[in-house]
PDB file of C-alpha atoms in Angstrom:
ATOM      1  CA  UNK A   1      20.116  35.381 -21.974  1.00  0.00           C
ATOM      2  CA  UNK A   2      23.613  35.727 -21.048  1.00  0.00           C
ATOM      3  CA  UNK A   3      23.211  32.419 -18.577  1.00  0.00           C
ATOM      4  CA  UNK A   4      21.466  30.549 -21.444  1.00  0.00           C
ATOM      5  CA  UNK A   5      24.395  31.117 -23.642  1.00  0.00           C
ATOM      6  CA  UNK A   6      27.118  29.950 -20.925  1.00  0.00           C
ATOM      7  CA  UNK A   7      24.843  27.081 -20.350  1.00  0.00           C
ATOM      8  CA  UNK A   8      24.749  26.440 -24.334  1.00  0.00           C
ATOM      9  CA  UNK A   9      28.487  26.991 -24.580  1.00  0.00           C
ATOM     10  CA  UNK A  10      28.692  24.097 -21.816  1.00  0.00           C
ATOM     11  CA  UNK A  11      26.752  21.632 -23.026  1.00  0.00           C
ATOM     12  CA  UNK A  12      26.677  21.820 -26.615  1.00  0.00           C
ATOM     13  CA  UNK A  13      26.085  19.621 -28.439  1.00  0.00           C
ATOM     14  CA  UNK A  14      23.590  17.460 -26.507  1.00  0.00           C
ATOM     15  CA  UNK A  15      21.962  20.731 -25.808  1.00  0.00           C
ATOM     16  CA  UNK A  16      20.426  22.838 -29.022  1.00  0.00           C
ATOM     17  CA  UNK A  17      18.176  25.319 -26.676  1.00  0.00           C
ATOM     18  CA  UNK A  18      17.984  26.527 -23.362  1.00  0.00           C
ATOM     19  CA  UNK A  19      14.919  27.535 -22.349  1.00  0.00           C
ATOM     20  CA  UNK A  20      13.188  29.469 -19.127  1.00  0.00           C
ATOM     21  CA  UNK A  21      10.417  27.867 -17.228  1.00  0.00           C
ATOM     22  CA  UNK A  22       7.729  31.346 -17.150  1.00  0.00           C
ATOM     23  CA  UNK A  23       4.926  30.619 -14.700  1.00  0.00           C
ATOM     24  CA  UNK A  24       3.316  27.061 -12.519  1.00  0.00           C
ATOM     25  CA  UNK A  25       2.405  23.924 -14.231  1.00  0.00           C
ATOM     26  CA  UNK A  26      -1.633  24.437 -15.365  1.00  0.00           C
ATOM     27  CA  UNK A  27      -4.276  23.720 -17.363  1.00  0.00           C
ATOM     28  CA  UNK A  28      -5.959  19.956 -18.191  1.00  0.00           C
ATOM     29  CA  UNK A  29      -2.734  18.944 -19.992  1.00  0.00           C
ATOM     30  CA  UNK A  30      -0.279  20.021 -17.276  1.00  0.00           C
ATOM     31  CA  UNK A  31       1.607  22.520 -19.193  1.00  0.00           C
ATOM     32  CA  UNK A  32       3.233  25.812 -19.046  1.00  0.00           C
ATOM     33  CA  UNK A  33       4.736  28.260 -20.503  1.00  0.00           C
ATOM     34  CA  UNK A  34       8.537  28.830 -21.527  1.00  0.00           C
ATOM     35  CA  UNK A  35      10.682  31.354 -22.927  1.00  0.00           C
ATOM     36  CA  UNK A  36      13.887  30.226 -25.301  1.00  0.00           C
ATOM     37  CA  UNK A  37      17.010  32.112 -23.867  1.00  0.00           C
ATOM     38  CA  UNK A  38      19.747  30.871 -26.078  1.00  0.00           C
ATOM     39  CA  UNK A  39      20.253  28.322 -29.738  1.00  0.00           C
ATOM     40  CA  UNK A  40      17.519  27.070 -31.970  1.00  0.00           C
ATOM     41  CA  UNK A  41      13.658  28.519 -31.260  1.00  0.00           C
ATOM     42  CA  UNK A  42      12.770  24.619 -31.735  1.00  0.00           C
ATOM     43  CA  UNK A  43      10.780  22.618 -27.998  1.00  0.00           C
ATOM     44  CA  UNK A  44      11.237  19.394 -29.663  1.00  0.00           C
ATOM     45  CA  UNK A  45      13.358  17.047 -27.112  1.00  0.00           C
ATOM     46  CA  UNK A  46      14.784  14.249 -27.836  1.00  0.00           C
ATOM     47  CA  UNK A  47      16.133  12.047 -25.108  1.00  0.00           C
ATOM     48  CA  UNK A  48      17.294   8.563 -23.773  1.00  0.00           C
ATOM     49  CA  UNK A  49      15.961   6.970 -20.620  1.00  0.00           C
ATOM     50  CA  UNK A  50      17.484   3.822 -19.371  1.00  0.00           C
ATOM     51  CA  UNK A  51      17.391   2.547 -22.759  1.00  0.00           C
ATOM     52  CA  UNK A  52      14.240   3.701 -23.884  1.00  0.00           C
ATOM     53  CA  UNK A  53      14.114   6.699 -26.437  1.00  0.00           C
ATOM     54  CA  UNK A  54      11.372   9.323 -26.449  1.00  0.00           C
ATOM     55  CA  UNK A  55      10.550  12.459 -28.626  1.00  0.00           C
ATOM     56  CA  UNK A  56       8.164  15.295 -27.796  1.00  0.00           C
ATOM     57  CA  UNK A  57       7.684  18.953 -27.472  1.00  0.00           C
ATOM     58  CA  UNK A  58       8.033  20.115 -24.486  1.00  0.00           C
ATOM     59  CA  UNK A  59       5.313  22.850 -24.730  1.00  0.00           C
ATOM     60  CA  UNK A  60       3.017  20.755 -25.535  1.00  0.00           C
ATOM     61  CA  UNK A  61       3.300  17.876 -22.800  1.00  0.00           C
ATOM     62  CA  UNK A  62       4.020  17.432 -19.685  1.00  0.00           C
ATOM     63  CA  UNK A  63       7.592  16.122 -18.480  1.00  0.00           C
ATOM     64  CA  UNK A  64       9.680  15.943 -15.734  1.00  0.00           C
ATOM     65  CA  UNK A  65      13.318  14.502 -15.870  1.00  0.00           C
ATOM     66  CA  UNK A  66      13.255  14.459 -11.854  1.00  0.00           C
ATOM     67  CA  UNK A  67      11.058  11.869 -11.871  1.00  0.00           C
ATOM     68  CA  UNK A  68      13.142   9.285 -13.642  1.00  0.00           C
ATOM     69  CA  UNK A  69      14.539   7.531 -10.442  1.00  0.00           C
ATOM     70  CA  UNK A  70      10.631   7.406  -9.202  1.00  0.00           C
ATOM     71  CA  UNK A  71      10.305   5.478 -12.444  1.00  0.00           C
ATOM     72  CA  UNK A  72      12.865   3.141 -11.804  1.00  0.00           C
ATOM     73  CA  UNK A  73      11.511   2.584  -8.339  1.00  0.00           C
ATOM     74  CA  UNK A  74       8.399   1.619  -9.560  1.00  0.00           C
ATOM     75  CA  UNK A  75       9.276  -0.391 -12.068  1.00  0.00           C
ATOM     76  CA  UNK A  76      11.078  -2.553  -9.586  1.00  0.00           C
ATOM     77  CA  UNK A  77       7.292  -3.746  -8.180  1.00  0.00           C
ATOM     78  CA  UNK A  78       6.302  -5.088 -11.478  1.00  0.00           C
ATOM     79  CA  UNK A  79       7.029  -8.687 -12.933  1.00  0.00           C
ATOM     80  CA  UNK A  80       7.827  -9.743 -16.481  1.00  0.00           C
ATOM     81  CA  UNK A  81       4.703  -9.755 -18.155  1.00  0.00           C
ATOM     82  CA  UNK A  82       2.210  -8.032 -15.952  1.00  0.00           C
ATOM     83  CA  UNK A  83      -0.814  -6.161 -17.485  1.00  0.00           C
ATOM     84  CA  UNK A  84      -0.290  -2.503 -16.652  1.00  0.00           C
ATOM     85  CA  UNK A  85      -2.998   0.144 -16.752  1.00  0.00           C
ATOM     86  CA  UNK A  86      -1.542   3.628 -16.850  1.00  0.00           C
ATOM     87  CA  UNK A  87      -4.677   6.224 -16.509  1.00  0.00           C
ATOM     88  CA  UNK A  88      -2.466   9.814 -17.015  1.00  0.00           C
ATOM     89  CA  UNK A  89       0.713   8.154 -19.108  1.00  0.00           C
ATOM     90  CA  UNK A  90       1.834  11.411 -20.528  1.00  0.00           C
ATOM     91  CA  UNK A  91       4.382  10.889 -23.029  1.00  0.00           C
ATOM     92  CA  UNK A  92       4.960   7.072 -22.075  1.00  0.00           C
ATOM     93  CA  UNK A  93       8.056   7.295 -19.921  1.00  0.00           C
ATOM     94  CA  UNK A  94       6.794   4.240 -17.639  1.00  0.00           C
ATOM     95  CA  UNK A  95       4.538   2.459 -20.109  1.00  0.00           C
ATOM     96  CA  UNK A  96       7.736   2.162 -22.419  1.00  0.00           C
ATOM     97  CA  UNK A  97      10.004   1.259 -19.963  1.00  0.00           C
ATOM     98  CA  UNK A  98       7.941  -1.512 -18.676  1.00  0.00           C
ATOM     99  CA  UNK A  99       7.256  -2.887 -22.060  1.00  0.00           C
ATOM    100  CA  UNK A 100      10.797  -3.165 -23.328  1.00  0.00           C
ATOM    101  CA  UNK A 101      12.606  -3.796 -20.027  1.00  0.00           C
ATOM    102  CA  UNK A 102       9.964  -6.763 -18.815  1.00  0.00           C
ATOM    103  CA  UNK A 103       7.500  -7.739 -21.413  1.00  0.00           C
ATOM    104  CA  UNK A 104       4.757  -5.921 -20.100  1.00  0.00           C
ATOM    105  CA  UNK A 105       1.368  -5.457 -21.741  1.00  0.00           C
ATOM    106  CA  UNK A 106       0.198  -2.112 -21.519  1.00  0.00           C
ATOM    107  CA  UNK A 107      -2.842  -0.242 -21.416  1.00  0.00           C
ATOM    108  CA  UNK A 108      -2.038   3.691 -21.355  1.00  0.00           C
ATOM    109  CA  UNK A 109      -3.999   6.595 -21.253  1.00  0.00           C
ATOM    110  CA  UNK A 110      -3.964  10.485 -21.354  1.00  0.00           C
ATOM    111  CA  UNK A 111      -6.218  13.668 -21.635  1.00  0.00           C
ATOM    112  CA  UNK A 112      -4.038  15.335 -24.146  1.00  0.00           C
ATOM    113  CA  UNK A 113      -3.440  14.718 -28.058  1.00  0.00           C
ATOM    114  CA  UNK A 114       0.012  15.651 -28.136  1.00  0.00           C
ATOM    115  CA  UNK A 115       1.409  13.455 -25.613  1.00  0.00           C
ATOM    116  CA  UNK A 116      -1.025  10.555 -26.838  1.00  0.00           C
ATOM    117  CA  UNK A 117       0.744  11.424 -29.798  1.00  0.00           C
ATOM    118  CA  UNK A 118       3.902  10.980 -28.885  1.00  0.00           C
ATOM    119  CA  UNK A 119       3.589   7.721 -27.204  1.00  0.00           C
ATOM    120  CA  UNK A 120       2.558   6.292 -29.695  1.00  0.00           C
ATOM    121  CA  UNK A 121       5.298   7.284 -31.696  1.00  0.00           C
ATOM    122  CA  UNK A 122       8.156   6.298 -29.223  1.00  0.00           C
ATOM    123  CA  UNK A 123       6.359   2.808 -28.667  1.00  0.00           C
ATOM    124  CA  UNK A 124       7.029   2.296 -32.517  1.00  0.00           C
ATOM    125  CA  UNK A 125      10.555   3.039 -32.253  1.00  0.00           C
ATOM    126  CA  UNK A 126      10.813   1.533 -29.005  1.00  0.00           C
ATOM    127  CA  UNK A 127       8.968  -2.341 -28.739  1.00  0.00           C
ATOM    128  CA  UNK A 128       9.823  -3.324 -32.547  1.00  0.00           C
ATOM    129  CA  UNK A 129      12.005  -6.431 -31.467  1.00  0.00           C
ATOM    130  CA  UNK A 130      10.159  -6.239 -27.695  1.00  0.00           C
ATOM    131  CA  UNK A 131       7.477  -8.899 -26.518  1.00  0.00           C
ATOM    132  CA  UNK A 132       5.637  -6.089 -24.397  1.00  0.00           C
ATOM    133  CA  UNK A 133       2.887  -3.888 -25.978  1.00  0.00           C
ATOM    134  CA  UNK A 134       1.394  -0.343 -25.355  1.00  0.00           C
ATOM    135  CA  UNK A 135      -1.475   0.578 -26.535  1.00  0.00           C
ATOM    136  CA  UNK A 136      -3.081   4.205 -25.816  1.00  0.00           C
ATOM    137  CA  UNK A 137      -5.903   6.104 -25.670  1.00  0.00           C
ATOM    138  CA  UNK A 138      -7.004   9.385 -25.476  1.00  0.00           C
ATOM    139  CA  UNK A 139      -9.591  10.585 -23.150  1.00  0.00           C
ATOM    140  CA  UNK A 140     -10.784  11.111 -20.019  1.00  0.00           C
ATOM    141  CA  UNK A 141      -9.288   8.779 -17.376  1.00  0.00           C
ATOM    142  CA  UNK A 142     -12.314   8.585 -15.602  1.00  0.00           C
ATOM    143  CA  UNK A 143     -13.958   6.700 -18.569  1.00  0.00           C
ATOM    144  CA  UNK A 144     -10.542   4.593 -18.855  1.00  0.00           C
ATOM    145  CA  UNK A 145     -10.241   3.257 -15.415  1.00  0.00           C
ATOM    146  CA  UNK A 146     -14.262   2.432 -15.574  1.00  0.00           C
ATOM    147  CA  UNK A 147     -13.571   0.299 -18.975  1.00  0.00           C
ATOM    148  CA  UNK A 148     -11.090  -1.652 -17.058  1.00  0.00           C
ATOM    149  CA  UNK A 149     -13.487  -3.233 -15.344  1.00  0.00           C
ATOM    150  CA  UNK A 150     -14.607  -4.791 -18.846  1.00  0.00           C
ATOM    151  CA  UNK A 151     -11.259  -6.342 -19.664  1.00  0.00           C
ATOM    152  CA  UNK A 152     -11.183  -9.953 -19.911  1.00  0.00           C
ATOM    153  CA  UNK A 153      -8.056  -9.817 -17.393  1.00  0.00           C
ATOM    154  CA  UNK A 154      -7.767  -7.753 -14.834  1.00  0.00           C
ATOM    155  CA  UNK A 155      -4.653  -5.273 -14.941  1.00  0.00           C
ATOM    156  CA  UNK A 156      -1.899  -6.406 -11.896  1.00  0.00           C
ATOM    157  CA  UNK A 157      -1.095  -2.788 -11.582  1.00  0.00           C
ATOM    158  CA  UNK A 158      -2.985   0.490 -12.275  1.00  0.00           C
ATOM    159  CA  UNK A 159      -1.173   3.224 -12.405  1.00  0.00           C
ATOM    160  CA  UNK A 160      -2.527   6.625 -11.202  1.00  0.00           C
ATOM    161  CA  UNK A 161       0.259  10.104 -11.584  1.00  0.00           C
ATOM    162  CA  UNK A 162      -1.836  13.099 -11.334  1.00  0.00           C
ATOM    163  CA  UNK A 163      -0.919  14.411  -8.013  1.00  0.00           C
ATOM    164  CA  UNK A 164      -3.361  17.587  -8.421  1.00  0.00           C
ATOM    165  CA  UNK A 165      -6.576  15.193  -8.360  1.00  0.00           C
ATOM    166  CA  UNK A 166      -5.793  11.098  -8.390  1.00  0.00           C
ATOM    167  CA  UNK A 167      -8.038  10.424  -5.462  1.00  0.00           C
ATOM    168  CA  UNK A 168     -11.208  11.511  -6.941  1.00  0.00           C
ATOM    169  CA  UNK A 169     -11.100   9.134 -10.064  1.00  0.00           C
ATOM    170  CA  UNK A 170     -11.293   6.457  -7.468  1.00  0.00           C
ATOM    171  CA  UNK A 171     -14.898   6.410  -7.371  1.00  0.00           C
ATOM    172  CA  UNK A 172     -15.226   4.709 -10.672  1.00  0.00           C
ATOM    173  CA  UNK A 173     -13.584   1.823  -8.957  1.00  0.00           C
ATOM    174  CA  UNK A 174     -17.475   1.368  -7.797  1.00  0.00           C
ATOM    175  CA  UNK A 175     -18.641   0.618 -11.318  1.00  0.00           C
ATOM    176  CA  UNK A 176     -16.442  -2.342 -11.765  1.00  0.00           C
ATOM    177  CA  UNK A 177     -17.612  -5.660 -11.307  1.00  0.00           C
ATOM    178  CA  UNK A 178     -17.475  -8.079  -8.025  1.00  0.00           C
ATOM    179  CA  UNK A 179     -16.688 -11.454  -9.126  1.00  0.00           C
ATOM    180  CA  UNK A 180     -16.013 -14.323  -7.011  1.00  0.00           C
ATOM    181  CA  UNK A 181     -12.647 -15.198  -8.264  1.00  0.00           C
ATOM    182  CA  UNK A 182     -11.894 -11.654  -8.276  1.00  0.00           C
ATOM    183  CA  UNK A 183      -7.903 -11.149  -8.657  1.00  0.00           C
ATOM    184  CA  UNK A 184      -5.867  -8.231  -6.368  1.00  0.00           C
ATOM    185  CA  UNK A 185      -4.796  -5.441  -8.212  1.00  0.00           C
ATOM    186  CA  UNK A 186      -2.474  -3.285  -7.048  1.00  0.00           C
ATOM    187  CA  UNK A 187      -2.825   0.455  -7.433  1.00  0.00           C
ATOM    188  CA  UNK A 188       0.107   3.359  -7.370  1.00  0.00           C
ATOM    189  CA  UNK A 189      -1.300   6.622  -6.905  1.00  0.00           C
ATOM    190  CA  UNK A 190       0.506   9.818  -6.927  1.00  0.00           C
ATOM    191  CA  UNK A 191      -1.122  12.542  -4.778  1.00  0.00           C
ATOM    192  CA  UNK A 192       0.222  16.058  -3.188  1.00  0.00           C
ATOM    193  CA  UNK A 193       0.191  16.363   0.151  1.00  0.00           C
ATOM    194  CA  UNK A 194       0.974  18.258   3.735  1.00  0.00           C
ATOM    195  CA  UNK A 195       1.145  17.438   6.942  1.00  0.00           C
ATOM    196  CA  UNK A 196      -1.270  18.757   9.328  1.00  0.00           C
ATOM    197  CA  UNK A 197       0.102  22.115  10.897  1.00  0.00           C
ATOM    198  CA  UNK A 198      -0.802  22.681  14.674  1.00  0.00           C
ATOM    199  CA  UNK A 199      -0.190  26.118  14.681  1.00  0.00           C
ATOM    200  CA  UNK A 200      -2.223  26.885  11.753  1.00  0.00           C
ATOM    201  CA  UNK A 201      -5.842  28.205  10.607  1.00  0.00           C
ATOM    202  CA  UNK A 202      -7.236  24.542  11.237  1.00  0.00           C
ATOM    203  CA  UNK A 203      -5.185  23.994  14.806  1.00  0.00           C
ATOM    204  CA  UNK A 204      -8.824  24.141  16.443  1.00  0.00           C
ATOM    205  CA  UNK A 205      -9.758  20.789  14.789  1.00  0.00           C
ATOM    206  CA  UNK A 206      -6.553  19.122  15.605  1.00  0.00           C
ATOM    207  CA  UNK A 207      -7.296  17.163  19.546  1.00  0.00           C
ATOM    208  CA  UNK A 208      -6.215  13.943  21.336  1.00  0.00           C
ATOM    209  CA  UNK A 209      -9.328  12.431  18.911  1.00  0.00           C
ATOM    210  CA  UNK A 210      -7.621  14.032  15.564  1.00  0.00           C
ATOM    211  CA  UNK A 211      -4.074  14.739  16.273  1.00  0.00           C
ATOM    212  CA  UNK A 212      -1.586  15.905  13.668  1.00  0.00           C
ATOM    213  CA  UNK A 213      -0.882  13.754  10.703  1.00  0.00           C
ATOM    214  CA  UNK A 214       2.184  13.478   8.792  1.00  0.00           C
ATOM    215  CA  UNK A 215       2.268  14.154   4.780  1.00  0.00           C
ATOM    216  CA  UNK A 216       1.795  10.110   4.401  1.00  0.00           C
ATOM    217  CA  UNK A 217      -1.322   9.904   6.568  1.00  0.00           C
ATOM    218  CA  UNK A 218      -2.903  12.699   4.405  1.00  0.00           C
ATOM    219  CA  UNK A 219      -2.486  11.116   1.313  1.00  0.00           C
ATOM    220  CA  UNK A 220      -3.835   7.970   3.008  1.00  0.00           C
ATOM    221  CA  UNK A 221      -6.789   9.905   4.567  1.00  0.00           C
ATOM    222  CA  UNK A 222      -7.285  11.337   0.737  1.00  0.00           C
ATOM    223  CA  UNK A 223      -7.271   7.900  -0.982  1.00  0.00           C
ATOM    224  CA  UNK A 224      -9.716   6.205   1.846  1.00  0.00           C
ATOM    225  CA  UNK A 225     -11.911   9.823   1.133  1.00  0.00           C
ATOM    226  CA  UNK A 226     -11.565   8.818  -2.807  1.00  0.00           C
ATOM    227  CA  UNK A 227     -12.101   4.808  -2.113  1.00  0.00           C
ATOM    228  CA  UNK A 228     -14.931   5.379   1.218  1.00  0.00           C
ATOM    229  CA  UNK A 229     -16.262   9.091   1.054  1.00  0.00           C
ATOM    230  CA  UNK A 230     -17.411  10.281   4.325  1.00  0.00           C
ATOM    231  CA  UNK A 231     -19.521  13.225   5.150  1.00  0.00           C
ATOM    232  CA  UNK A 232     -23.024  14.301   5.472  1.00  0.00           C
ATOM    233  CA  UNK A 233     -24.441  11.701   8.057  1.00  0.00           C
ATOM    234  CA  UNK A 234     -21.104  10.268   8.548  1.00  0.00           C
ATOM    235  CA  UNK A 235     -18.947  11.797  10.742  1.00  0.00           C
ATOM    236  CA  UNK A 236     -15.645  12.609   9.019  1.00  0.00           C
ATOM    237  CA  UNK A 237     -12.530  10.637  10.206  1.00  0.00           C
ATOM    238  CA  UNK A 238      -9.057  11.114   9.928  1.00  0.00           C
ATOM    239  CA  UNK A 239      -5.985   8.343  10.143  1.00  0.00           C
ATOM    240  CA  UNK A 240      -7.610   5.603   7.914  1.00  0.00           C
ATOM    241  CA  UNK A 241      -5.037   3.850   6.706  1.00  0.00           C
ATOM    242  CA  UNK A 242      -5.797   1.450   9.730  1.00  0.00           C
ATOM    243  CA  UNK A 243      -9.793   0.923   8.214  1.00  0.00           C
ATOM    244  CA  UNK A 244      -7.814   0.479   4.306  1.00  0.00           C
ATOM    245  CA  UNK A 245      -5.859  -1.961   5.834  1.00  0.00           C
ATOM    246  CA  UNK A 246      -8.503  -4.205   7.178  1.00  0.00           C
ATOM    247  CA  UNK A 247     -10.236  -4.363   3.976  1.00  0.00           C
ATOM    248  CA  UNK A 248      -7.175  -5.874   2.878  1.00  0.00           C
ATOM    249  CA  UNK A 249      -5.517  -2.914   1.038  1.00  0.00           C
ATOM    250  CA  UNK A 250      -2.128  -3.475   2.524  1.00  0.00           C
ATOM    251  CA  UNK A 251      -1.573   0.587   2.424  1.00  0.00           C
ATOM    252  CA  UNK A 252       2.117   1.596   2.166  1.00  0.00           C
ATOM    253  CA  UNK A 253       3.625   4.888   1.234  1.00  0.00           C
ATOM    254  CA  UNK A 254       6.859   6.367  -0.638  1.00  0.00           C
ATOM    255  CA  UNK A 255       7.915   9.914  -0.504  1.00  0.00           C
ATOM    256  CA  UNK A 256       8.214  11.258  -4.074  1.00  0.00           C
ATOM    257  CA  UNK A 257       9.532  14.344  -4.014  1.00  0.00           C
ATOM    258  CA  UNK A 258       9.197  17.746  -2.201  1.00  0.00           C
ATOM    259  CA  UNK A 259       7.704  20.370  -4.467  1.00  0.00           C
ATOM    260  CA  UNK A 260       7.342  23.311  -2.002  1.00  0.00           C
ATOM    261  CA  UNK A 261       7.922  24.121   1.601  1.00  0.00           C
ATOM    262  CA  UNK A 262       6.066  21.289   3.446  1.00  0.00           C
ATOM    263  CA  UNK A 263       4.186  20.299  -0.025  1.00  0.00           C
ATOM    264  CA  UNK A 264       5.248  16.671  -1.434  1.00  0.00           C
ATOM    265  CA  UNK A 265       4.571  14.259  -3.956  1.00  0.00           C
ATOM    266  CA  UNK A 266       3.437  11.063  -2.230  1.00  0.00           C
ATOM    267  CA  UNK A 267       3.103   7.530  -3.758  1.00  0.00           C
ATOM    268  CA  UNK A 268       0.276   5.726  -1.600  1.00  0.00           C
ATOM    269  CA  UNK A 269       0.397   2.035  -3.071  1.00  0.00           C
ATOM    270  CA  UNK A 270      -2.222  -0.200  -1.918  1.00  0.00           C
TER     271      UNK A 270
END
């Protein structure tokens, strides 16, 4: 409590509450739990990103300040007026940005109410003089990706943040259909990932056949597992991104963030 109040005293008055992360991010909305050390008992935050104002509570969503120079990164791959297809938006951070900043039309999409909620709410305040549009849903983004398939238009980019589990939505990718004037679509997806350890529990499996892979080649083995499973009467591989490639993925990888010892947030864009 006593660093909470110096903290308060500090920043005040941009900062109203300081509050104490308790516990991991968990559950299907990617929350957790928080104790208020110092000013108001109030979670509601209320912040400006590049331009782009958003409003939430923050124990009821998930957010991450951190990321806002991933953001920016990403937002550098997209054109002015692109269809973008974000499949676990959160509170609209990205969908917002690329709306107001480029004229982007937007198709977002997240599991929980609250953050649904809240996009929805910042888009209001955000695109009324903006030629972009977001529009959200709520549900499962396994049913949203499949519906893409549907759209009239393709998107240009789909965007896929949910580094616990991306990969294995990628199977729904099967359900869409395979026209002949087909467009490319180019898909960001956020996995975690570490490198293979040679010293460890699995050191048996690693050879001259499999040797070590790096945290990139993981989260490229993990997408090619999500896109091309293999198993059963296929022997497993490893170091795909050479096979992704060939089917004309064009594979490439950016190093998010680290999130524990040898654990980090990869960005495999293909």
């Amino acid at each position: 409590e006593l660093i909470g109040s110096v903290i308060l005293d500090l920043l005040s008055p941009k900062i109203e509450t300081v509050v104490n992360k308790v516990g991991e991010v968990c559950g299907p909305f990617r929350t957790y739990d928080m104790e208020v050390l110092a000013g108001k008992p109030d979670t509601t935050v209320k912040l400006n990103e590049d331009g782009v104002h958003l409003e939430f509570d923050l124990r009821n969503v998930y957010w991450c300040t951190r990321l806002s120079g991933e953001r920016s990164r990403l937002l550098s791959e997209i054109n002015k007026g692109e269809i973008i297809a974000d499949a676990f938006c959160g509170v609209g951070a990205f969908c917002l940005l690329a709306a107001s900043k480029l004229g982007c039309t937007v198709y977002a999409n997240d599991l929980n109410p609250a953050a649904v909620l809240s996009c929805r709410e910042s888009a209001k305040k955000n695109l009324k003089r903006s030629a972009g549009s977001v529009t959200v849903n709520c549900g499962d983004a396994f049913d949203f990706i499949q519906n893409l398939g549907s759209l009239s238009r393709l998107p240009d980019h789909v965007i896929m943040n949910f580094p616990l589990d991306s990969a294995s939505f990628l199977g729904v990718l099967r359900w869409w259909p395979v026209l002949d004037d087909m467009k490319d679509v180019n898909f960001h997806l956020y996995t975690f990932a570490r490198g293979d350890d040679p010293t460890g529990d699995c050191s048996e499996d690693l050879d001259d056949k499999f040797p070590p892979r790096d945290a990139s080649e993981v989260a490229i083995d993990l997408v090619a597992d999500g896109l091309l499973p293999e198993g059963g009467a296929i022997e497993a591989s490893r170091n795909r991104r050479s096979l992704l490639d060939r089917l004309g993925c064009k594979v490439k990888t950016t190093e998010v963030r680290d999130v524990a010892p040898g654990k980090v947030v990869i960005c495999v864009s293909f």
